[in-house]
Coordinates of C-alpha atoms in Angstrom, one line a residue:
X1 CA 0.0 0.0 0.0
X2 CA 1.6 3.3 -1.0
X3 CA 2.4 5.8 1.7
X4 CA 1.3 9.4 1.2
X5 CA 3.1 12.0 3.3
X6 CA 1.4 15.4 3.6
X7 CA 3.9 18.1 4.9
X8 CA 1.8 20.7 6.6
X9 CA -1.7 20.7 8.1
X10 CA -2.9 24.1 7.0
X11 CA -5.7 24.8 4.5
X12 CA -4.3 22.9 1.6
X13 CA -2.9 20.0 3.7
X14 CA -6.0 19.6 5.8
X15 CA -8.4 19.6 2.8
X16 CA -6.2 17.2 0.9
X17 CA -6.2 14.7 3.8
X18 CA -9.9 15.3 4.4
X19 CA -10.9 14.6 0.8
X20 CA -8.5 11.7 0.4
X21 CA -10.3 10.0 3.3
X22 CA -13.5 10.4 1.3
X23 CA -12.3 9.3 -2.1
X24 CA -9.6 6.6 -1.4
X25 CA -10.9 3.1 -1.3
X26 CA -10.1 0.9 1.7
X27 CA -6.5 -0.1 1.6
X28 CA -5.7 2.0 -1.5
X29 CA -3.2 4.2 0.3
X30 CA -2.0 5.2 3.8
X31 CA -2.0 8.9 4.5
X32 CA 0.1 10.7 7.1
X33 CA 0.0 14.4 8.0
X34 CA 3.0 16.0 9.7
X35 CA 2.5 19.4 11.3
X36 CA 4.0 21.0 14.4
X37 CA 0.5 22.1 15.5
X38 CA -2.4 19.6 16.1
X39 CA -4.9 21.9 14.4
X40 CA -5.7 23.8 11.2
X41 CA -6.2 27.6 11.7
X42 CA -8.9 29.3 9.8
X43 CA -6.9 32.5 9.2
X44 CA -9.7 34.8 7.9
X45 CA -11.1 34.7 11.4
X46 CA -7.9 35.9 13.1
X47 CA -8.9 39.6 13.0
X48 CA -12.2 38.8 14.7
X49 CA -10.4 36.6 17.3
X50 CA -8.1 39.6 18.0
X51 CA -11.1 41.8 18.4
X52 CA -12.9 39.4 20.8
X53 CA -15.7 38.5 18.3
X54 CA -14.8 34.8 18.0
X55 CA -13.7 32.4 20.7
X56 CA -10.1 31.4 19.8
X57 CA -10.7 27.7 19.9
X58 CA -13.6 28.0 17.5
X59 CA -11.3 29.4 14.8
X60 CA -9.2 26.2 14.7
X61 CA -10.0 22.7 13.5
X62 CA -8.6 19.7 15.5
X63 CA -6.9 17.3 13.1
X64 CA -7.4 14.2 15.2
X65 CA -11.1 14.9 15.6
X66 CA -11.8 15.3 11.9
X67 CA -9.2 13.2 10.2
X68 CA -10.3 9.8 11.4
X69 CA -8.4 7.6 8.9
X70 CA -5.2 9.7 8.7
X71 CA -2.1 9.2 10.7
X72 CA -1.3 12.4 12.6
X73 CA 2.3 13.3 13.6
X74 CA 2.6 16.5 15.7
X75 CA 6.2 17.2 14.6
X76 CA 8.3 19.1 12.1
X77 CA 9.6 18.0 8.7
X78 CA 13.1 19.4 8.6
X79 CA 14.3 17.9 5.3
X80 CA 12.7 16.3 2.2
X81 CA 15.0 14.1 0.1
X82 CA 12.8 13.2 -2.8
X83 CA 15.5 11.4 -4.7
X84 CA 15.5 8.7 -1.9
X85 CA 11.9 9.4 -0.9
X86 CA 12.7 10.1 2.7
X87 CA 11.7 12.9 5.0
X88 CA 13.4 13.8 8.3
X89 CA 10.9 14.1 11.1
X90 CA 11.7 16.2 14.2
X91 CA 9.3 15.5 17.1
X92 CA 8.8 17.8 20.0
X93 CA 10.5 15.3 22.3
X94 CA 13.1 12.8 21.2
X95 CA 15.6 12.4 18.3
X96 CA 14.8 13.1 14.6
X97 CA 14.1 10.1 12.4
X98 CA 13.5 9.3 8.8
X99 CA 10.1 8.7 7.2
X100 CA 10.0 6.6 4.0
X101 CA 7.2 7.6 1.7
X102 CA 6.0 6.9 -1.8
X103 CA 4.2 10.1 -2.6
X104 CA 4.9 13.5 -0.9
X105 CA 2.5 16.4 -0.8
X106 CA 4.1 19.7 0.2
X107 CA 1.6 22.1 1.8
X108 CA 3.8 23.8 4.4
X109 CA 2.2 27.2 4.0
X110 CA 3.8 30.6 4.6
X111 CA 5.2 32.7 7.4
X112 CA 5.3 36.5 8.0
X113 CA 7.8 38.2 5.8
X114 CA 9.7 41.0 7.5
X115 CA 12.5 43.4 6.6
X116 CA 15.6 44.3 8.6
X117 CA 14.0 47.3 10.2
X118 CA 15.5 48.1 13.6
X119 CA 13.3 47.0 16.4
X120 CA 10.7 45.0 14.4
X121 CA 12.1 41.6 15.3
X122 CA 12.1 42.5 19.0
X123 CA 8.9 44.5 19.3
X124 CA 6.4 43.5 16.6
X125 CA 3.9 40.6 16.5
X126 CA 2.5 39.0 13.4
X127 CA -1.0 37.8 12.6
X128 CA -0.5 34.3 11.1
X129 CA -1.4 32.1 14.1
X130 CA -4.2 31.8 16.6
X131 CA -1.6 32.4 19.4
X132 CA -0.7 35.8 17.9
X133 CA -4.4 36.8 17.6
X134 CA -5.0 35.9 21.2
X135 CA -1.9 37.7 22.3
X136 CA -3.0 40.9 20.5
X137 CA -6.5 40.8 22.1
X138 CA -5.1 40.3 25.6
X139 CA -2.5 43.1 25.0
X140 CA -5.2 45.5 24.0
X141 CA -7.3 44.7 27.1
X142 CA -4.3 44.7 29.4
X143 CA -3.2 48.1 28.1
X144 CA -6.6 49.5 28.8
X145 CA -6.4 48.2 32.4
X146 CA -3.0 49.8 32.9
X147 CA -3.8 53.1 31.2
X148 CA -6.9 53.5 33.4
X149 CA -4.7 53.7 36.5
X150 CA -2.2 56.2 35.1
X151 CA -2.4 60.0 34.9
X152 CA -2.2 61.6 31.5
X153 CA 1.4 61.5 30.2
X154 CA 3.8 59.7 27.9
X155 CA 3.4 56.2 29.5
X156 CA -0.4 56.4 29.3
X157 CA -0.2 57.6 25.6
X158 CA 2.2 54.7 24.8
X159 CA -0.3 52.1 26.1
X160 CA -3.2 53.6 24.1
X161 CA -1.3 53.9 20.8
X162 CA -1.7 50.9 18.5
X163 CA 0.1 50.4 15.2
X164 CA -0.5 48.1 12.2
X165 CA 2.1 47.9 9.5
X166 CA 0.7 46.8 6.1
X167 CA -2.4 47.9 4.3
X168 CA -3.4 44.7 2.6
X169 CA -6.5 42.7 3.4
X170 CA -5.1 41.2 6.7
X171 CA -3.8 44.6 7.9
X172 CA -6.9 46.5 7.1
X173 CA -9.2 43.9 8.7
X174 CA -7.3 43.7 12.0
X175 CA -6.8 47.5 12.0
X176 CA -10.5 48.1 11.6
X177 CA -11.6 45.3 13.9
X178 CA -9.4 46.6 16.7
X179 CA -10.6 50.1 16.2
X180 CA -14.1 48.8 16.6
X181 CA -13.1 46.8 19.6
X182 CA -11.4 49.7 21.3
X183 CA -14.3 52.0 20.8
X184 CA -16.7 49.4 22.3
X185 CA -14.4 49.1 25.4
X186 CA -14.7 52.8 26.3
X187 CA -18.0 52.3 28.0
X188 CA -16.3 50.0 30.4
X189 CA -13.4 52.4 31.0
X190 CA -14.8 55.8 31.9
X191 CA -11.3 56.9 32.8
X192 CA -10.3 56.8 29.1
X193 CA -11.6 59.1 26.4
X194 CA -12.1 58.4 22.7
X195 CA -9.4 61.0 21.7
X196 CA -6.7 59.2 23.8
X197 CA -7.0 56.0 21.9
X198 CA -5.0 56.2 18.7
X199 CA -4.7 53.8 15.8
X200 CA -2.0 54.2 13.1
X201 CA -1.8 52.1 9.9
X202 CA 1.5 52.4 8.0
X203 CA 1.4 51.5 4.3
X204 CA 4.4 52.0 2.0
X205 CA 2.2 52.1 -1.2
X206 CA -0.1 55.0 -2.2
X207 CA -3.3 52.9 -1.6
X208 CA -4.7 50.2 0.6
X209 CA -6.4 46.8 -0.2
X210 CA -5.2 46.2 -3.8
X211 CA -7.7 43.4 -4.1
X212 CA -10.6 45.9 -4.4
X213 CA -11.2 48.9 -6.7
X214 CA -9.6 52.2 -6.0
X215 CA -13.1 53.7 -5.4
X216 CA -13.8 51.0 -2.8
X217 CA -10.5 51.5 -1.1
X218 CA -11.2 55.3 -0.8
X219 CA -14.5 54.5 0.9
X220 CA -12.6 52.3 3.4
X221 CA -10.2 55.2 4.1
X222 CA -13.0 57.6 4.6
X223 CA -14.8 55.2 6.9
X224 CA -11.7 54.6 9.0
X225 CA -11.1 58.4 9.3
X226 CA -14.6 58.9 10.5
X227 CA -13.9 56.4 13.3
X228 CA -10.8 58.2 14.4
X229 CA -8.2 55.9 12.8
X230 CA -5.1 57.3 11.1
X231 CA -3.7 55.8 7.8
X232 CA -0.2 56.8 6.7
X233 CA 0.1 56.2 2.9
X234 CA 3.3 56.4 1.0
X235 CA 5.0 55.9 4.4
X236 CA 7.6 53.4 5.6
X237 CA 8.5 52.3 9.1
X238 CA 12.1 53.1 9.6
X239 CA 12.6 52.1 13.2
X240 CA 10.6 50.5 16.1
X241 CA 13.4 50.2 18.7
X242 CA 11.9 49.9 22.2
X243 CA 8.5 50.8 20.8
X244 CA 9.5 54.2 19.5
X245 CA 7.9 54.4 16.0
X246 CA 9.9 56.4 13.5
X247 CA 8.4 57.0 10.0
X248 CA 9.9 58.0 6.7
X249 CA 7.9 61.2 6.9
X250 CA 9.9 62.2 10.1
X251 CA 6.9 61.6 12.4
X252 CA 7.7 59.8 15.7
X253 CA 5.5 58.5 18.5
X254 CA 5.6 55.5 20.9
X255 CA 3.5 52.4 20.9
X256 CA 3.2 49.3 23.1
X257 CA 1.6 47.1 20.4
X258 CA 3.0 46.9 16.8
X259 CA 1.2 44.4 14.5
X260 CA 3.1 43.4 11.3
X261 CA 1.0 42.3 8.3
X262 CA 3.2 43.5 5.5
X263 CA 3.5 40.3 3.5
X264 CA 4.2 36.6 3.7
X265 CA 6.8 34.2 2.3
X266 CA 6.9 30.5 1.7
X267 CA 7.9 28.4 4.7
X268 CA 11.7 28.6 4.6
X269 CA 12.2 25.5 6.8
X270 CA 10.9 23.4 3.9
X271 CA 12.0 25.2 0.7
X272 CA 15.6 25.6 2.0
X273 CA 15.9 21.9 2.9
X274 CA 14.7 19.9 -0.1
X275 CA 15.9 18.7 -3.4
X276 CA 12.5 19.6 -5.1
X277 CA 12.7 22.5 -7.6
X278 CA 12.4 26.0 -6.1
X279 CA 11.8 29.2 -8.1
X280 CA 13.5 32.5 -7.7
X281 CA 11.0 33.8 -5.1
X282 CA 11.5 30.8 -2.9
X283 CA 8.4 28.8 -3.8
X284 CA 7.9 25.3 -4.9
X285 CA 7.7 24.9 -8.7
X286 CA 4.3 23.5 -9.4
X287 CA 2.4 22.7 -12.6
X288 CA -1.3 23.7 -13.2
X289 CA -2.3 20.1 -12.3
X290 CA -0.5 20.6 -8.9
X291 CA 2.2 18.1 -9.6
X292 CA 5.7 19.4 -8.9
X293 CA 7.6 20.3 -12.0
X294 CA 7.4 22.4 -15.2
X295 CA 5.4 22.1 -18.4
X296 CA 8.3 20.2 -19.9
X297 CA 9.3 18.0 -16.9
X298 CA 7.3 16.4 -14.1
X299 CA 8.8 15.3 -10.8
X300 CA 7.1 11.9 -10.2
X301 CA 5.2 11.4 -7.0
X302 CA 5.6 15.0 -5.7
X303 CA 2.7 17.4 -5.3
X304 CA 2.4 21.0 -4.0
X305 CA -0.3 23.6 -3.3
X306 CA -1.1 26.5 -1.1
X307 CA 1.1 29.4 -0.1
X308 CA 4.4 27.4 -0.3
X309 CA 3.9 26.8 -4.0
X310 CA 4.0 28.9 -7.2
X311 CA 0.8 27.6 -8.7
X312 CA 0.1 29.0 -12.2
X313 CA -3.2 31.0 -12.4
X314 CA -4.8 29.9 -15.6
X315 CA -7.7 32.3 -15.1
X316 CA -5.4 35.3 -15.8
X317 CA -6.1 37.1 -12.6
X318 CA -3.0 36.2 -10.7
X319 CA -0.1 38.4 -9.8
X320 CA 2.8 37.6 -12.1
X321 CA 0.8 34.7 -13.6
X322 CA 0.5 32.8 -10.3
X323 CA -2.2 32.3 -7.7
X324 CA -2.1 34.8 -4.9
X325 CA -1.5 33.3 -1.4
X326 CA -4.9 33.3 0.1
X327 CA -7.4 30.9 1.7
X328 CA -9.7 30.9 -1.3
X329 CA -7.0 29.3 -3.5
X330 CA -5.5 27.0 -0.9
X331 CA -8.8 25.4 0.0
X332 CA -9.8 24.7 -3.6
X333 CA -6.3 23.5 -4.5
X334 CA -6.4 21.1 -1.6
X335 CA -9.7 19.6 -2.8
X336 CA -8.5 19.3 -6.4
X337 CA -5.1 17.8 -5.4
X338 CA -6.8 15.0 -3.5
X339 CA -8.9 14.2 -6.6
X340 CA -5.8 14.3 -8.8
X341 CA -3.7 12.1 -6.4
X342 CA -6.5 9.5 -6.5
X343 CA -6.7 9.8 -10.3
X344 CA -3.0 9.2 -10.8
X345 CA -3.1 6.2 -8.4
X346 CA -5.8 4.7 -10.7
X347 CA -3.8 5.5 -13.8
X348 CA -6.2 8.4 -14.8
X349 CA -5.3 11.9 -16.0
X350 CA -5.3 14.7 -13.4
X351 CA -7.2 17.9 -14.0
X352 CA -5.7 21.4 -14.1
X353 CA -6.5 24.0 -11.4
X354 CA -8.6 26.8 -12.8
X355 CA -10.4 29.1 -10.4
X356 CA -11.4 32.7 -11.2
X357 CA -11.4 34.8 -8.1
X358 CA -15.0 34.9 -6.7
X359 CA -14.4 38.3 -5.2
X360 CA -13.0 39.8 -2.0
X361 CA -15.0 40.4 1.2
X362 CA -13.7 42.0 4.4
X363 CA -15.0 42.7 7.8
X364 CA -14.1 46.1 9.2
X365 CA -15.6 45.9 12.7
X366 CA -19.1 45.1 13.9
X367 CA -21.7 46.1 11.3
X368 CA -19.1 47.4 8.7
X369 CA -17.7 45.6 5.7
X370 CA -16.8 45.7 2.0
X371 CA -17.4 43.3 -0.8
X372 CA -15.9 43.5 -4.3
X373 CA -16.5 41.2 -7.3
X374 CA -15.5 42.7 -10.6
X375 CA -17.2 46.1 -10.9
X376 CA -19.8 45.2 -8.2
X377 CA -19.0 46.7 -4.8
X378 CA -21.1 46.5 -1.7
X379 CA -20.3 48.6 1.4
X380 CA -21.4 48.9 5.0
X381 CA -23.8 46.6 6.8
X382 CA -24.9 44.4 3.8
X383 CA -21.2 43.7 3.1
X384 CA -20.6 42.8 6.7
X385 CA -23.5 40.3 6.6
X386 CA -22.0 38.9 3.4
X387 CA -18.6 38.6 5.1
X388 CA -20.0 36.6 8.0
X389 CA -22.2 34.4 5.8
X390 CA -19.3 33.5 3.5
X391 CA -16.8 32.7 6.1
X392 CA -19.3 31.1 8.4
X393 CA -20.1 28.6 5.6
X394 CA -16.5 28.3 4.5
X395 CA -15.3 27.2 7.9
X396 CA -14.6 23.4 7.5
X397 CA -16.8 20.9 9.4
X398 CA -20.3 21.5 10.7
X399 CA -19.1 21.2 14.2
X400 CA -16.9 24.3 13.8
X401 CA -19.6 26.2 11.8
X402 CA -22.1 25.7 14.6
X403 CA -19.6 26.9 17.2
X404 CA -18.7 30.0 15.3
X405 CA -22.3 31.0 14.4
X406 CA -23.6 30.3 17.9
X407 CA -20.8 32.5 19.3
X408 CA -21.8 35.3 16.9
X409 CA -25.4 35.1 18.1
X410 CA -24.4 35.0 21.7
X411 CA -22.2 38.1 21.3
X412 CA -25.1 39.9 19.5
X413 CA -27.2 39.6 22.7
X414 CA -24.6 39.7 25.4
X415 CA -21.8 41.7 23.8
X416 CA -18.1 40.7 23.4
X417 CA -16.3 39.2 26.3
X418 CA -13.7 41.6 27.6
X419 CA -11.8 39.4 30.0
X420 CA -8.0 39.4 29.4
X421 CA -6.2 36.2 30.0
X422 CA -2.7 37.6 29.5
X423 CA -1.6 35.8 32.6
X424 CA -1.7 32.5 30.7
X425 CA 1.6 33.5 29.1
X426 CA 3.2 33.0 32.5
X427 CA 0.9 30.3 34.0
X428 CA 3.2 29.4 36.9
X429 CA 3.8 32.9 38.2
X430 CA 1.1 32.9 40.9
X431 CA 2.0 29.5 42.1
X432 CA 5.7 30.3 42.2
X433 CA 5.1 33.5 44.1
X434 CA 3.6 31.8 47.2
X435 CA 5.1 28.3 46.9
X436 CA 7.0 27.1 50.0
X437 CA 10.6 26.3 49.3
X438 CA 13.2 24.4 51.4
X439 CA 15.3 26.6 53.6
X440 CA 19.0 26.8 52.4
X441 CA 21.4 25.0 54.8
X442 CA 23.3 27.3 57.2
X443 CA 27.0 28.0 56.6
X444 CA 29.4 25.4 58.1
X445 CA 31.4 27.9 60.2
X446 CA 28.3 29.2 62.0
X447 CA 27.2 25.7 63.2
X448 CA 28.5 24.6 66.6
X449 CA 29.2 20.9 67.1
X450 CA 26.7 19.0 69.2
X451 CA 29.4 18.2 71.8
X452 CA 30.1 21.9 72.3
X453 CA 26.5 22.5 73.2
X454 CA 26.6 19.9 76.1
X455 CA 27.2 21.1 79.7
X456 CA 30.8 20.3 80.7
X457 CA 31.3 17.5 83.3
X458 CA 32.4 18.6 86.8
X459 CA 35.4 16.7 88.2
X460 CA 35.9 16.1 92.0
X461 CA 39.4 17.0 93.1
X462 CA 40.8 15.3 96.2
X463 CA 41.9 17.7 99.0
X464 CA 45.6 17.7 99.9
X465 CA 46.7 15.7 103.0
X466 CA 48.3 18.8 104.8
X467 CA 44.8 20.4 104.7
X468 CA 43.3 17.4 106.5
X469 CA 46.0 17.5 109.3
X470 CA 45.4 21.2 110.0
X471 CA 41.7 20.6 110.3
X472 CA 42.2 17.8 112.8
X473 CA 44.6 19.9 114.9
X474 CA 42.2 22.7 115.2
X475 CA 39.6 20.3 116.6

């Protein structure tokens, strides 16, 4: 029975394994997914998780719960040697070992792409994982708690200054969602005024959201301005050392929360440690049918999809001729790749991936959104409903759909939960503070021997004979 190794359990990897379970016959192949995380993250929900609109666990899908027929390895793949069909597996505990496979599927995804700007690596946080979204939410709430106890001044202003770098879809969504979140928090913090809370978005280009029309992007800018958010276009971040923001325009201010959303790149841990072909931008070379290789040459038994791969966009709408790295493509590529793998196993011809972008939809805070499909643009509340409807249905598995939708309904009646759990980042702090510890032994020179503490024995001394004689004479 051939062994299929899926490297990465994100969108493309999860959907490939999920559909292989459906379409493979019993005993036709053995499927193994290797990912350092035991869940798939639905990344379009990360801005809403950061803004407290979605419970964090509801935005992830447990692999072991929904991949019943797949072997799950919670570990890292550190090397793919396709010439020998071996992959090096590095578990969280223990020594690395080699996994022999017959077919490899590379869906390792992407990571945040940063630039060598002073302070960014030390101060900023990305928005690619559920852990980052939770940390952002807790930081906002914690900063409000701290600022409410401080008098007006530089430290209070630093806590209430929030910065997002990058004006693409992810950046605008988290920027707008957090602005909505912060405005809603003010009723619970009477010590803080609306004018004190500042949001800055820094974008190096002259416009935001290239996925929508320029007219729609202008409407978004106007809407953000009306809500008190500042967008710096044609502006670059030049330094963020110790939270001090320095812009290319000469403007400076301080911030305690810097969110980096200015681009992604293919997972370097995979593309730098494989003998599979890699193109100049560091992505896996993939054919339209999702097999690794070029039009002239196919790498047998190797497949790729998602953000780690340069998949040709046959619809003509891609950037540079390739599919853009987003969830819409990764999900559909994963489904088709599962079909194509089964087809090749049965000596049938695989199909090419062709998908015309269905449009772009973004949530900009409670009750506000934008939708763009061709020349059709919807703004405001109807677009926000479309955003929730689309992503609510796109969330994989009915179990997760129900959890997310029920959470939305609950928040509508009860409001967002504003409890910060930032202490979970140091869970043992309270225990350690009050835990009893053994007393250190005393120094050796300060301890007296036991014998020295005993009362000294009294010796009886015999009286001299001359003394006895003098006493008798006196009598």
